[in-house]
Amino acid sequence: MNIKFFGATGEVTGSCYLIQVNHKNILLECGMLQGSKNHERHNSDPFPFDVAQLDAVIVSHAHLDHTGRLPMLIKEGYHGKIYTHNATADLCEIMLVDSGYIHEKEARWENKKRERKGLALIEPLYTTEEATRTLQYFQGLNYDKELEICSGVKLTLRDAGHIVGSAIVELMLTENGESKKIVFSGDLGHKNAPILRDPFQVKHADLVIMESTYGDRLHRSWQDTWQEMGEIIAHAKSSKGNILIPAFTVGRTQELLYEFIQHFEEWQLGDWQIFLDSPMGIKATKVYAKHSEVYDEKAVDVEKNHKGIFDLPNLHMSETTEYSMKINQINSGAIIIAGSGMCTGGRIKHHFKHNIWRKNAHVIIVGFQARGTLGRSLVDGTENINLWGEKVQVNAKVHTIGGFSAHADQQGLLDWYQGFENKPPVVLVHGEEEAMSVLAEKLKHQCQANVVQASYKQNIII
């Protein structure tokens, strides 16, 4: 038995691990590299293993850094099953097809430039059709149900609390009469986050593969986060402007809508028009609404007392371009939630064009903003932004609320590991080197854990 690490080693994207047991090859995650253009070009590299030899594929959740190369796997000839939670299968139907559309669009733009220069044309990483074809190979599962996916490999998914359908992956591996239990954390959720349950606590493992995204920091409390949100909304109301919220379409958007219901009276939200201006965000919200079986107790109660956990009386779902353009005719009293979460594209940029130069407008940043993104420049206090070649002055008040995260922080990761009763060895993945190193030291000294920081192509005997 062994596991090879082909992604998310010293970085947070491109998750990909190959487990070999009993002459079977199990691929765990098939994620896309995200970040700089130089980084992303490696998505077209050949897989570092023989696709024809794969017996099964497992993905922990729908984010593209865990699923984004699945269509390429199918293109290369894999026609076996892709095991995941039912809600993840539903989200992948949205996210992989959208990813294919983006790759096609980027290839068209690049080829226009190449044609003018007389250069060879390029093919998209994969198309919407290829992404759609991938969906037929998904087999959706429920939490806590053991399934033998091939000889010597039993799979159980546990709730990770990260996004809807996210899973901790338990694998019971048997070879030559010996059995070992491998537990892969996937992306662990932020404790007490809205809607979803806290991550399931596994009690025993022979090896733990654990994410380390925020291994070097602590999150602000949820109470302080919601208090600040309420104060910003009250201030914006007094200044009679619009509120713009760039939000990730899966997870963050749904958390906001849910909390708007919780604080509807307190924040006097009935005085606003609320818009979800994101076709993909609307589809993802429908998936969240469909899978109430994964809600925490509070969300279950909210669903019973309302028509649904997102059923705001003044919420307008904006799917069409025409509807989105009409929103920009509103100068006051609108709360607009739109993608993209880092302001790198999508409809939020159009709303910036019509609002960000207004002194009574407000921008609320509710997610991580990577270096080099428009969102990061706003967080850093830029006075001007460039929108489609036009310089636009930033007069709006920009608020950054730091308590939002779909990932466990350092203490959450330590608490989850300490829930194991036998202190199993740990392999850290899915974290930048500094965060990973800090968490490794904490695990060694506070938990007396045997810790390895995974490196690319490292092979660990189980």
Short mmCIF file of C-alpha atoms in Angstrom, two decimals:
data_model
loop_
_atom_site.label_atom_id
_atom_site.label_comp_id
_atom_site.label_asym_id
_atom_site.label_seq_id
_atom_site.Cartn_x
_atom_site.Cartn_y
_atom_site.Cartn_z
CA MET A 1 0.00 0.00 0.00
CA ASN A 2 1.29 3.43 -0.89
CA ILE A 3 0.18 6.95 -1.82
CA LYS A 4 1.82 9.32 -4.30
CA PHE A 5 1.37 13.09 -4.09
CA PHE A 6 0.90 14.88 -7.42
CA GLY A 7 -0.66 18.19 -6.38
CA ALA A 8 -1.42 20.71 -3.62
CA THR A 9 2.07 20.19 -2.21
CA GLY A 10 3.36 23.51 -0.90
CA GLU A 11 0.40 25.24 -2.56
CA VAL A 12 -3.38 25.30 -2.26
CA THR A 13 -4.47 24.26 -5.76
CA GLY A 14 -4.19 21.22 -8.00
CA SER A 15 -5.09 18.55 -5.44
CA CYS A 16 -4.21 15.12 -6.83
CA TYR A 17 -3.13 11.93 -5.04
CA LEU A 18 -2.74 8.35 -6.26
CA ILE A 19 -3.39 5.47 -3.86
CA GLN A 20 -2.10 2.04 -4.84
CA VAL A 21 -3.34 -1.05 -3.01
CA ASN A 22 -4.04 -4.69 -3.88
CA HIS A 23 -2.97 -4.05 -7.51
CA LYS A 24 -5.60 -1.26 -7.75
CA ASN A 25 -5.03 2.43 -8.54
CA ILE A 26 -7.37 4.93 -6.87
CA LEU A 27 -7.13 8.60 -7.82
CA LEU A 28 -8.11 10.93 -4.98
CA GLU A 29 -8.94 14.40 -6.38
CA CYS A 30 -8.23 15.70 -9.87
CA GLY A 31 -7.84 19.42 -9.32
CA MET A 32 -6.91 22.32 -11.50
CA LEU A 33 -3.96 24.61 -10.84
CA GLN A 34 -5.11 28.17 -10.24
CA GLY A 35 -3.21 31.42 -9.87
CA SER A 36 -0.78 33.06 -12.26
CA LYS A 37 -0.88 32.41 -16.02
CA ASN A 38 2.48 30.69 -15.76
CA HIS A 39 1.09 28.43 -13.06
CA GLU A 40 -2.13 27.64 -14.90
CA ARG A 41 -0.38 26.65 -18.13
CA HIS A 42 0.67 23.44 -16.38
CA ASN A 43 -2.97 22.33 -16.43
CA SER A 44 -2.34 21.15 -19.99
CA ASP A 45 0.64 19.00 -18.94
CA PRO A 46 0.19 15.22 -19.24
CA PHE A 47 -0.98 13.43 -16.11
CA PRO A 48 1.98 12.04 -14.13
CA PHE A 49 0.40 8.57 -14.02
CA ASP A 50 -1.12 6.11 -16.46
CA VAL A 51 -4.80 7.06 -16.82
CA ALA A 52 -5.56 3.67 -18.39
CA GLN A 53 -4.51 1.95 -15.16
CA LEU A 54 -6.98 3.81 -12.92
CA ASP A 55 -9.65 1.70 -11.24
CA ALA A 56 -11.64 4.45 -9.48
CA VAL A 57 -11.67 8.20 -8.86
CA ILE A 58 -12.85 9.97 -5.70
CA VAL A 59 -13.36 13.73 -5.28
CA SER A 60 -14.02 15.39 -1.92
CA HIS A 61 -15.98 18.42 -3.12
CA ALA A 62 -16.85 20.52 -6.16
CA HIS A 63 -14.30 23.34 -6.09
CA LEU A 64 -12.23 23.35 -9.26
CA ASP A 65 -8.92 23.00 -7.45
CA HIS A 66 -10.23 19.52 -6.58
CA THR A 67 -12.27 18.64 -9.70
CA GLY A 68 -11.22 20.95 -12.53
CA ARG A 69 -9.17 18.42 -14.55
CA LEU A 70 -11.76 15.63 -14.48
CA PRO A 71 -12.87 16.32 -18.10
CA MET A 72 -9.25 15.89 -19.21
CA LEU A 73 -9.15 12.55 -17.41
CA ILE A 74 -12.17 11.42 -19.44
CA LYS A 75 -10.57 12.75 -22.64
CA GLU A 76 -7.51 10.64 -21.86
CA GLY A 77 -9.64 7.51 -21.72
CA TYR A 78 -10.81 7.03 -18.13
CA HIS A 79 -14.34 5.63 -18.24
CA GLY A 80 -14.73 4.36 -14.69
CA LYS A 81 -16.75 5.87 -11.86
CA ILE A 82 -16.14 9.18 -10.10
CA TYR A 83 -17.31 8.78 -6.50
CA THR A 84 -18.46 11.81 -4.53
CA HIS A 85 -21.37 13.14 -2.48
CA ASN A 86 -24.70 13.66 -4.27
CA ALA A 87 -24.58 17.42 -3.71
CA THR A 88 -21.06 17.58 -5.14
CA ALA A 89 -22.25 15.78 -8.26
CA ASP A 90 -25.01 18.41 -8.60
CA LEU A 91 -22.56 21.29 -8.15
CA CYS A 92 -20.11 19.80 -10.65
CA GLU A 93 -22.87 19.86 -13.24
CA ILE A 94 -22.76 23.64 -12.87
CA MET A 95 -19.08 24.28 -12.21
CA LEU A 96 -17.40 21.95 -14.71
CA VAL A 97 -19.66 23.06 -17.56
CA ASP A 98 -19.00 26.71 -16.68
CA SER A 99 -15.28 25.94 -16.57
CA GLY A 100 -15.49 24.41 -20.06
CA TYR A 101 -17.25 27.53 -21.32
CA ILE A 102 -14.49 29.75 -19.88
CA HIS A 103 -11.76 27.62 -21.47
CA GLU A 104 -13.49 27.86 -24.84
CA LYS A 105 -13.87 31.62 -24.49
CA GLU A 106 -10.22 32.10 -23.49
CA ALA A 107 -9.06 29.98 -26.44
CA ARG A 108 -11.14 32.07 -28.86
CA TRP A 109 -9.61 35.30 -27.57
CA GLU A 110 -6.09 33.88 -27.69
CA ASN A 111 -6.62 32.54 -31.22
CA LYS A 112 -7.74 35.95 -32.48
CA LYS A 113 -4.38 37.35 -31.41
CA ARG A 114 -2.53 34.35 -32.82
CA GLU A 115 -4.25 34.66 -36.20
CA ARG A 116 -3.13 38.27 -36.49
CA LYS A 117 0.45 37.21 -35.73
CA GLY A 118 0.37 34.16 -37.99
CA LEU A 119 0.88 31.79 -35.07
CA ALA A 120 -0.53 28.29 -34.66
CA LEU A 121 -3.96 28.17 -33.03
CA ILE A 122 -4.55 26.54 -29.65
CA GLU A 123 -7.26 24.19 -28.38
CA PRO A 124 -9.19 24.90 -25.17
CA LEU A 125 -8.18 22.84 -22.17
CA TYR A 126 -11.61 21.25 -22.56
CA THR A 127 -14.99 22.31 -23.92
CA THR A 128 -18.49 22.55 -22.46
CA GLU A 129 -19.34 19.39 -24.38
CA GLU A 130 -16.39 17.52 -22.87
CA ALA A 131 -17.31 18.79 -19.41
CA THR A 132 -20.90 17.64 -19.91
CA ARG A 133 -19.70 14.22 -21.04
CA THR A 134 -17.79 13.87 -17.76
CA LEU A 135 -20.97 14.10 -15.70
CA GLN A 136 -22.20 10.64 -16.75
CA TYR A 137 -19.34 9.03 -14.81
CA PHE A 138 -20.31 10.52 -11.44
CA GLN A 139 -21.77 8.24 -8.80
CA GLY A 140 -23.31 10.26 -6.00
CA LEU A 141 -23.19 8.93 -2.43
CA ASN A 142 -24.61 9.91 0.93
CA TYR A 143 -22.56 10.58 4.04
CA ASP A 144 -21.78 7.72 6.43
CA LYS A 145 -22.55 4.86 4.01
CA GLU A 146 -19.69 2.44 3.39
CA LEU A 147 -19.22 1.23 -0.18
CA GLU A 148 -16.69 -1.24 -1.57
CA ILE A 149 -15.54 0.54 -4.74
CA CYS A 150 -13.12 -2.18 -5.82
CA SER A 151 -11.35 -5.19 -4.39
CA GLY A 152 -9.61 -4.22 -1.15
CA VAL A 153 -10.97 -0.64 -1.08
CA LYS A 154 -13.96 0.47 1.03
CA LEU A 155 -15.05 4.12 0.88
CA THR A 156 -17.02 6.18 3.42
CA LEU A 157 -17.71 9.90 3.06
CA ARG A 158 -18.09 12.07 6.17
CA ASP A 159 -19.36 15.64 6.37
CA ALA A 160 -16.49 18.15 6.06
CA GLY A 161 -18.68 21.27 6.53
CA HIS A 162 -16.76 23.26 3.90
CA ILE A 163 -19.37 23.72 1.16
CA VAL A 164 -22.52 21.72 0.46
CA GLY A 165 -21.54 18.13 -0.27
CA SER A 166 -17.94 18.51 0.89
CA ALA A 167 -16.52 15.33 2.35
CA ILE A 168 -13.86 13.87 4.55
CA VAL A 169 -12.78 10.71 2.72
CA GLU A 170 -12.30 7.53 4.75
CA LEU A 171 -10.66 4.62 2.94
CA MET A 172 -10.27 1.17 4.43
CA LEU A 173 -7.53 -0.52 2.41
CA THR A 174 -6.86 -4.26 2.56
CA GLU A 175 -3.88 -6.06 1.05
CA ASN A 176 -2.49 -9.52 1.86
CA GLY A 177 -4.88 -9.82 4.79
CA GLU A 178 -3.73 -6.53 6.38
CA SER A 179 -6.10 -3.53 6.63
CA LYS A 180 -5.21 0.14 7.05
CA LYS A 181 -7.53 3.13 7.43
CA ILE A 182 -6.60 6.31 5.55
CA VAL A 183 -8.45 9.54 6.35
CA PHE A 184 -8.24 12.47 3.94
CA SER A 185 -9.64 15.68 5.43
CA GLY A 186 -10.54 17.28 2.12
CA ASP A 187 -11.14 20.96 2.88
CA LEU A 188 -12.36 21.23 6.47
CA GLY A 189 -15.08 23.77 7.21
CA HIS A 190 -14.99 26.76 9.53
CA LYS A 191 -16.60 25.82 12.84
CA ASN A 192 -20.05 27.35 13.48
CA ALA A 193 -20.31 28.55 9.87
CA PRO A 194 -23.85 29.22 8.60
CA ILE A 195 -26.03 26.44 7.13
CA LEU A 196 -23.69 23.45 7.33
CA ARG A 197 -22.71 21.16 10.18
CA ASP A 198 -19.24 21.30 11.71
CA PRO A 199 -16.69 18.81 10.31
CA PHE A 200 -17.29 15.19 11.35
CA GLN A 201 -14.85 13.97 13.96
CA VAL A 202 -13.11 10.74 12.97
CA LYS A 203 -11.79 8.80 15.95
CA HIS A 204 -9.20 6.47 14.41
CA ALA A 205 -6.85 6.33 11.44
CA ASP A 206 -3.58 4.73 10.43
CA LEU A 207 -2.69 7.78 8.33
CA VAL A 208 -4.23 11.25 8.08
CA ILE A 209 -3.81 13.44 5.01
CA MET A 210 -4.81 16.93 6.15
CA GLU A 211 -5.23 20.31 4.55
CA SER A 212 -3.27 23.26 5.97
CA THR A 213 -4.70 26.30 4.13
CA TYR A 214 -4.93 28.48 7.26
CA GLY A 215 -2.41 26.60 9.35
CA ASP A 216 -0.74 29.86 10.38
CA ARG A 217 -3.68 32.05 11.38
CA LEU A 218 -6.89 32.39 13.39
CA HIS A 219 -10.22 33.67 12.09
CA ARG A 220 -12.20 36.51 13.58
CA SER A 221 -15.27 35.36 15.53
CA TRP A 222 -18.59 34.95 13.72
CA GLN A 223 -20.27 37.24 16.26
CA ASP A 224 -17.88 40.10 15.47
CA THR A 225 -18.24 39.42 11.76
CA TRP A 226 -22.03 39.73 11.74
CA GLN A 227 -21.94 42.75 14.05
CA GLU A 228 -19.67 44.57 11.61
CA MET A 229 -21.90 43.62 8.68
CA GLY A 230 -24.91 45.12 10.45
CA GLU A 231 -23.04 48.34 11.21
CA ILE A 232 -21.98 48.75 7.57
CA ILE A 233 -25.52 48.22 6.30
CA ALA A 234 -26.85 50.80 8.78
CA HIS A 235 -24.22 53.33 7.70
CA ALA A 236 -24.95 52.70 4.03
CA LYS A 237 -28.65 53.26 4.66
CA SER A 238 -27.96 56.65 6.24
CA SER A 239 -25.82 57.68 3.27
CA LYS A 240 -28.55 56.56 0.82
CA GLY A 241 -26.26 54.64 -1.50
CA ASN A 242 -26.00 51.15 -2.95
CA ILE A 243 -24.05 48.26 -1.42
CA LEU A 244 -21.95 46.09 -3.75
CA ILE A 245 -20.80 42.67 -2.49
CA PRO A 246 -18.46 40.63 -4.70
CA ALA A 247 -19.01 37.06 -3.54
CA PHE A 248 -17.93 33.56 -4.47
CA THR A 249 -20.86 31.84 -6.14
CA VAL A 250 -20.64 28.63 -4.11
CA GLY A 251 -20.71 28.95 -0.35
CA ARG A 252 -20.24 32.64 0.37
CA THR A 253 -23.28 33.76 -1.62
CA GLN A 254 -25.52 31.27 0.17
CA GLU A 255 -24.12 32.20 3.60
CA LEU A 256 -24.95 35.86 2.96
CA LEU A 257 -28.52 35.18 1.87
CA TYR A 258 -29.07 32.89 4.85
CA GLU A 259 -27.73 35.44 7.33
CA PHE A 260 -29.85 38.16 5.75
CA ILE A 261 -32.87 36.11 6.82
CA GLN A 262 -31.43 35.70 10.33
CA HIS A 263 -30.89 39.45 10.73
CA PHE A 264 -33.72 40.71 8.54
CA GLU A 265 -35.37 42.85 11.21
CA GLU A 266 -32.20 43.77 13.11
CA TRP A 267 -30.48 45.10 9.97
CA GLN A 268 -33.71 46.64 8.63
CA LEU A 269 -33.20 44.79 5.36
CA GLY A 270 -36.86 45.27 4.42
CA ASP A 271 -35.90 48.82 3.43
CA TRP A 272 -33.59 47.52 0.69
CA GLN A 273 -33.93 45.80 -2.65
CA ILE A 274 -31.62 42.77 -2.60
CA PHE A 275 -30.28 41.36 -5.87
CA LEU A 276 -28.44 38.13 -6.55
CA ASP A 277 -26.97 39.05 -9.91
CA SER A 278 -25.20 35.83 -10.84
CA PRO A 279 -26.62 33.04 -13.02
CA MET A 280 -24.13 30.57 -11.57
CA GLY A 281 -24.80 31.81 -8.04
CA ILE A 282 -28.53 31.27 -8.58
CA LYS A 283 -27.94 27.71 -9.77
CA ALA A 284 -25.65 26.98 -6.83
CA THR A 285 -28.25 28.39 -4.43
CA LYS A 286 -30.79 25.94 -5.86
CA VAL A 287 -28.38 23.08 -5.14
CA TYR A 288 -28.02 24.29 -1.54
CA ALA A 289 -31.82 24.49 -1.25
CA LYS A 290 -32.18 20.96 -2.65
CA HIS A 291 -29.82 19.32 -0.15
CA SER A 292 -31.40 20.19 3.19
CA GLU A 293 -30.24 16.80 4.50
CA VAL A 294 -26.79 18.33 5.14
CA TYR A 295 -28.03 21.40 7.07
CA ASP A 296 -27.16 21.98 10.71
CA GLU A 297 -29.94 22.09 13.32
CA LYS A 298 -30.40 25.85 13.13
CA ALA A 299 -30.76 25.84 9.35
CA VAL A 300 -33.28 22.98 9.60
CA ASP A 301 -35.36 25.13 11.98
CA VAL A 302 -35.12 28.13 9.66
CA GLU A 303 -36.31 26.00 6.76
CA LYS A 304 -39.33 24.86 8.80
CA ASN A 305 -40.27 28.43 9.72
CA HIS A 306 -39.81 29.87 6.23
CA LYS A 307 -40.48 28.61 2.73
CA GLY A 308 -36.74 28.02 2.47
CA ILE A 309 -33.49 29.22 4.00
CA PHE A 310 -32.93 31.75 1.19
CA ASP A 311 -36.51 33.00 0.86
CA LEU A 312 -36.07 36.73 1.45
CA PRO A 313 -39.25 38.63 0.57
CA ASN A 314 -37.30 41.34 -1.26
CA LEU A 315 -34.74 39.12 -3.03
CA HIS A 316 -34.56 39.43 -6.81
CA MET A 317 -32.79 36.74 -8.82
CA SER A 318 -31.09 38.28 -11.85
CA GLU A 319 -30.25 35.71 -14.51
CA THR A 320 -30.30 37.68 -17.77
CA THR A 321 -27.94 40.37 -18.98
CA GLU A 322 -30.93 42.66 -19.55
CA TYR A 323 -32.06 42.33 -15.93
CA SER A 324 -28.52 43.00 -14.71
CA MET A 325 -28.36 46.20 -16.77
CA LYS A 326 -31.65 47.41 -15.25
CA ILE A 327 -30.17 47.10 -11.76
CA ASN A 328 -27.63 49.75 -12.72
CA GLN A 329 -30.44 52.27 -13.08
CA ILE A 330 -30.90 52.15 -9.29
CA ASN A 331 -28.90 54.85 -7.51
CA SER A 332 -29.90 54.12 -3.92
CA GLY A 333 -31.26 51.34 -1.73
CA ALA A 334 -29.89 48.29 -3.54
CA ILE A 335 -27.76 45.50 -2.10
CA ILE A 336 -26.13 43.74 -5.06
CA ILE A 337 -24.40 40.38 -4.63
CA ALA A 338 -22.49 39.41 -7.77
CA GLY A 339 -19.47 37.46 -8.97
CA SER A 340 -16.67 37.18 -9.29
CA GLY A 341 -15.52 36.90 -5.70
CA MET A 342 -12.14 38.50 -6.39
CA CYS A 343 -13.59 41.02 -8.87
CA THR A 344 -11.56 39.58 -11.73
CA GLY A 345 -14.58 39.28 -14.03
CA GLY A 346 -18.30 38.78 -13.99
CA ARG A 347 -21.10 41.24 -13.36
CA ILE A 348 -19.59 42.90 -10.29
CA LYS A 349 -17.27 44.90 -12.55
CA HIS A 350 -20.27 46.38 -14.39
CA HIS A 351 -21.78 47.41 -11.06
CA PHE A 352 -18.46 48.99 -10.11
CA LYS A 353 -18.57 51.02 -13.31
CA HIS A 354 -21.96 52.47 -12.34
CA ASN A 355 -21.38 52.88 -8.60
CA ILE A 356 -17.80 52.86 -7.34
CA TRP A 357 -17.20 56.50 -8.25
CA ARG A 358 -20.18 57.55 -6.07
CA LYS A 359 -19.29 58.85 -2.61
CA ASN A 360 -22.40 57.33 -1.06
CA ALA A 361 -21.74 53.81 -2.42
CA HIS A 362 -20.28 50.98 -0.37
CA VAL A 363 -18.26 47.90 -1.33
CA ILE A 364 -18.15 45.03 1.16
CA ILE A 365 -15.31 42.54 0.68
CA VAL A 366 -16.31 39.18 2.19
CA GLY A 367 -13.66 36.82 0.84
CA PHE A 368 -9.95 36.30 0.31
CA GLN A 369 -8.47 38.56 -2.37
CA ALA A 370 -5.35 37.17 -4.04
CA ARG A 371 -2.43 39.39 -4.99
CA GLY A 372 -2.82 40.88 -8.44
CA THR A 373 -6.63 40.86 -8.43
CA LEU A 374 -8.91 43.88 -8.67
CA GLY A 375 -10.39 42.94 -5.31
CA ARG A 376 -6.96 42.99 -3.69
CA SER A 377 -6.23 46.47 -5.07
CA LEU A 378 -9.50 47.71 -3.51
CA VAL A 379 -8.57 46.14 -0.16
CA ASP A 380 -5.15 47.82 -0.40
CA GLY A 381 -6.80 51.22 -0.86
CA THR A 382 -6.29 52.04 -4.52
CA GLU A 383 -7.74 55.38 -5.56
CA ASN A 384 -8.44 54.38 -9.16
CA ILE A 385 -9.30 51.17 -11.00
CA ASN A 386 -9.22 50.26 -14.67
CA LEU A 387 -12.44 48.94 -16.18
CA TRP A 388 -12.28 47.96 -19.86
CA GLY A 389 -9.59 50.55 -20.54
CA GLU A 390 -11.34 53.33 -18.63
CA LYS A 391 -9.83 54.83 -15.48
CA VAL A 392 -12.51 55.04 -12.78
CA GLN A 393 -12.07 56.85 -9.47
CA VAL A 394 -12.83 54.91 -6.28
CA ASN A 395 -14.95 57.18 -4.13
CA ALA A 396 -17.06 54.42 -2.59
CA LYS A 397 -16.29 53.31 0.95
CA VAL A 398 -14.55 49.92 0.81
CA HIS A 399 -15.10 47.66 3.83
CA THR A 400 -13.16 44.45 4.39
CA ILE A 401 -14.83 41.99 6.78
CA GLY A 402 -12.21 39.48 7.83
CA GLY A 403 -14.21 36.78 9.59
CA PHE A 404 -15.48 35.00 6.50
CA SER A 405 -13.81 31.75 5.50
CA ALA A 406 -15.00 28.36 4.34
CA HIS A 407 -11.83 26.79 5.78
CA ALA A 408 -10.97 25.84 9.34
CA ASP A 409 -8.35 28.09 10.89
CA GLN A 410 -5.27 26.89 12.75
CA GLN A 411 -7.18 26.12 15.95
CA GLY A 412 -9.91 24.34 14.00
CA LEU A 413 -7.33 22.13 12.29
CA LEU A 414 -5.61 21.34 15.59
CA ASP A 415 -8.93 20.56 17.29
CA TRP A 416 -9.92 18.21 14.47
CA TYR A 417 -6.63 16.33 14.65
CA GLN A 418 -6.81 16.10 18.44
CA GLY A 419 -10.14 14.30 18.04
CA PHE A 420 -8.25 11.24 16.82
CA GLU A 421 -7.79 8.93 19.79
CA ASN A 422 -4.63 7.21 18.54
CA LYS A 423 -2.55 10.22 17.35
CA PRO A 424 -1.98 8.89 13.82
CA PRO A 425 0.85 10.15 11.58
CA VAL A 426 -0.08 13.18 9.47
CA VAL A 427 0.80 14.24 5.94
CA LEU A 428 0.08 17.95 5.34
CA VAL A 429 -1.15 19.11 1.94
CA HIS A 430 -3.17 22.00 0.46
CA GLY A 431 -1.29 24.88 2.06
CA GLU A 432 1.40 27.35 1.15
CA GLU A 433 4.77 26.44 2.61
CA GLU A 434 4.72 28.97 5.45
CA ALA A 435 1.22 28.00 6.62
CA MET A 436 2.10 24.33 6.33
CA SER A 437 5.33 24.71 8.30
CA VAL A 438 3.66 26.64 11.13
CA LEU A 439 0.91 24.03 11.43
CA ALA A 440 3.48 21.22 11.33
CA GLU A 441 5.30 22.71 14.33
CA LYS A 442 2.04 23.11 16.24
CA LEU A 443 1.07 19.51 15.56
CA LYS A 444 4.49 18.23 16.64
CA HIS A 445 4.71 20.21 19.89
CA GLN A 446 1.08 20.47 20.99
CA CYS A 447 -0.17 17.10 19.77
CA GLN A 448 3.05 15.04 19.69
CA ALA A 449 2.17 14.08 16.11
CA ASN A 450 4.49 12.53 13.55
CA VAL A 451 4.20 15.06 10.70
CA VAL A 452 5.32 15.06 7.07
CA GLN A 453 4.93 18.03 4.73
CA ALA A 454 4.12 16.49 1.36
CA SER A 455 6.38 17.24 -1.59
CA TYR A 456 5.65 16.79 -5.29
CA LYS A 457 5.84 13.15 -6.45
CA GLN A 458 6.61 11.99 -2.94
CA ASN A 459 5.71 8.34 -2.35
CA ILE A 460 4.66 7.30 1.15
CA ILE A 461 4.32 3.66 2.17
CA ILE A 462 1.17 3.14 4.20
#
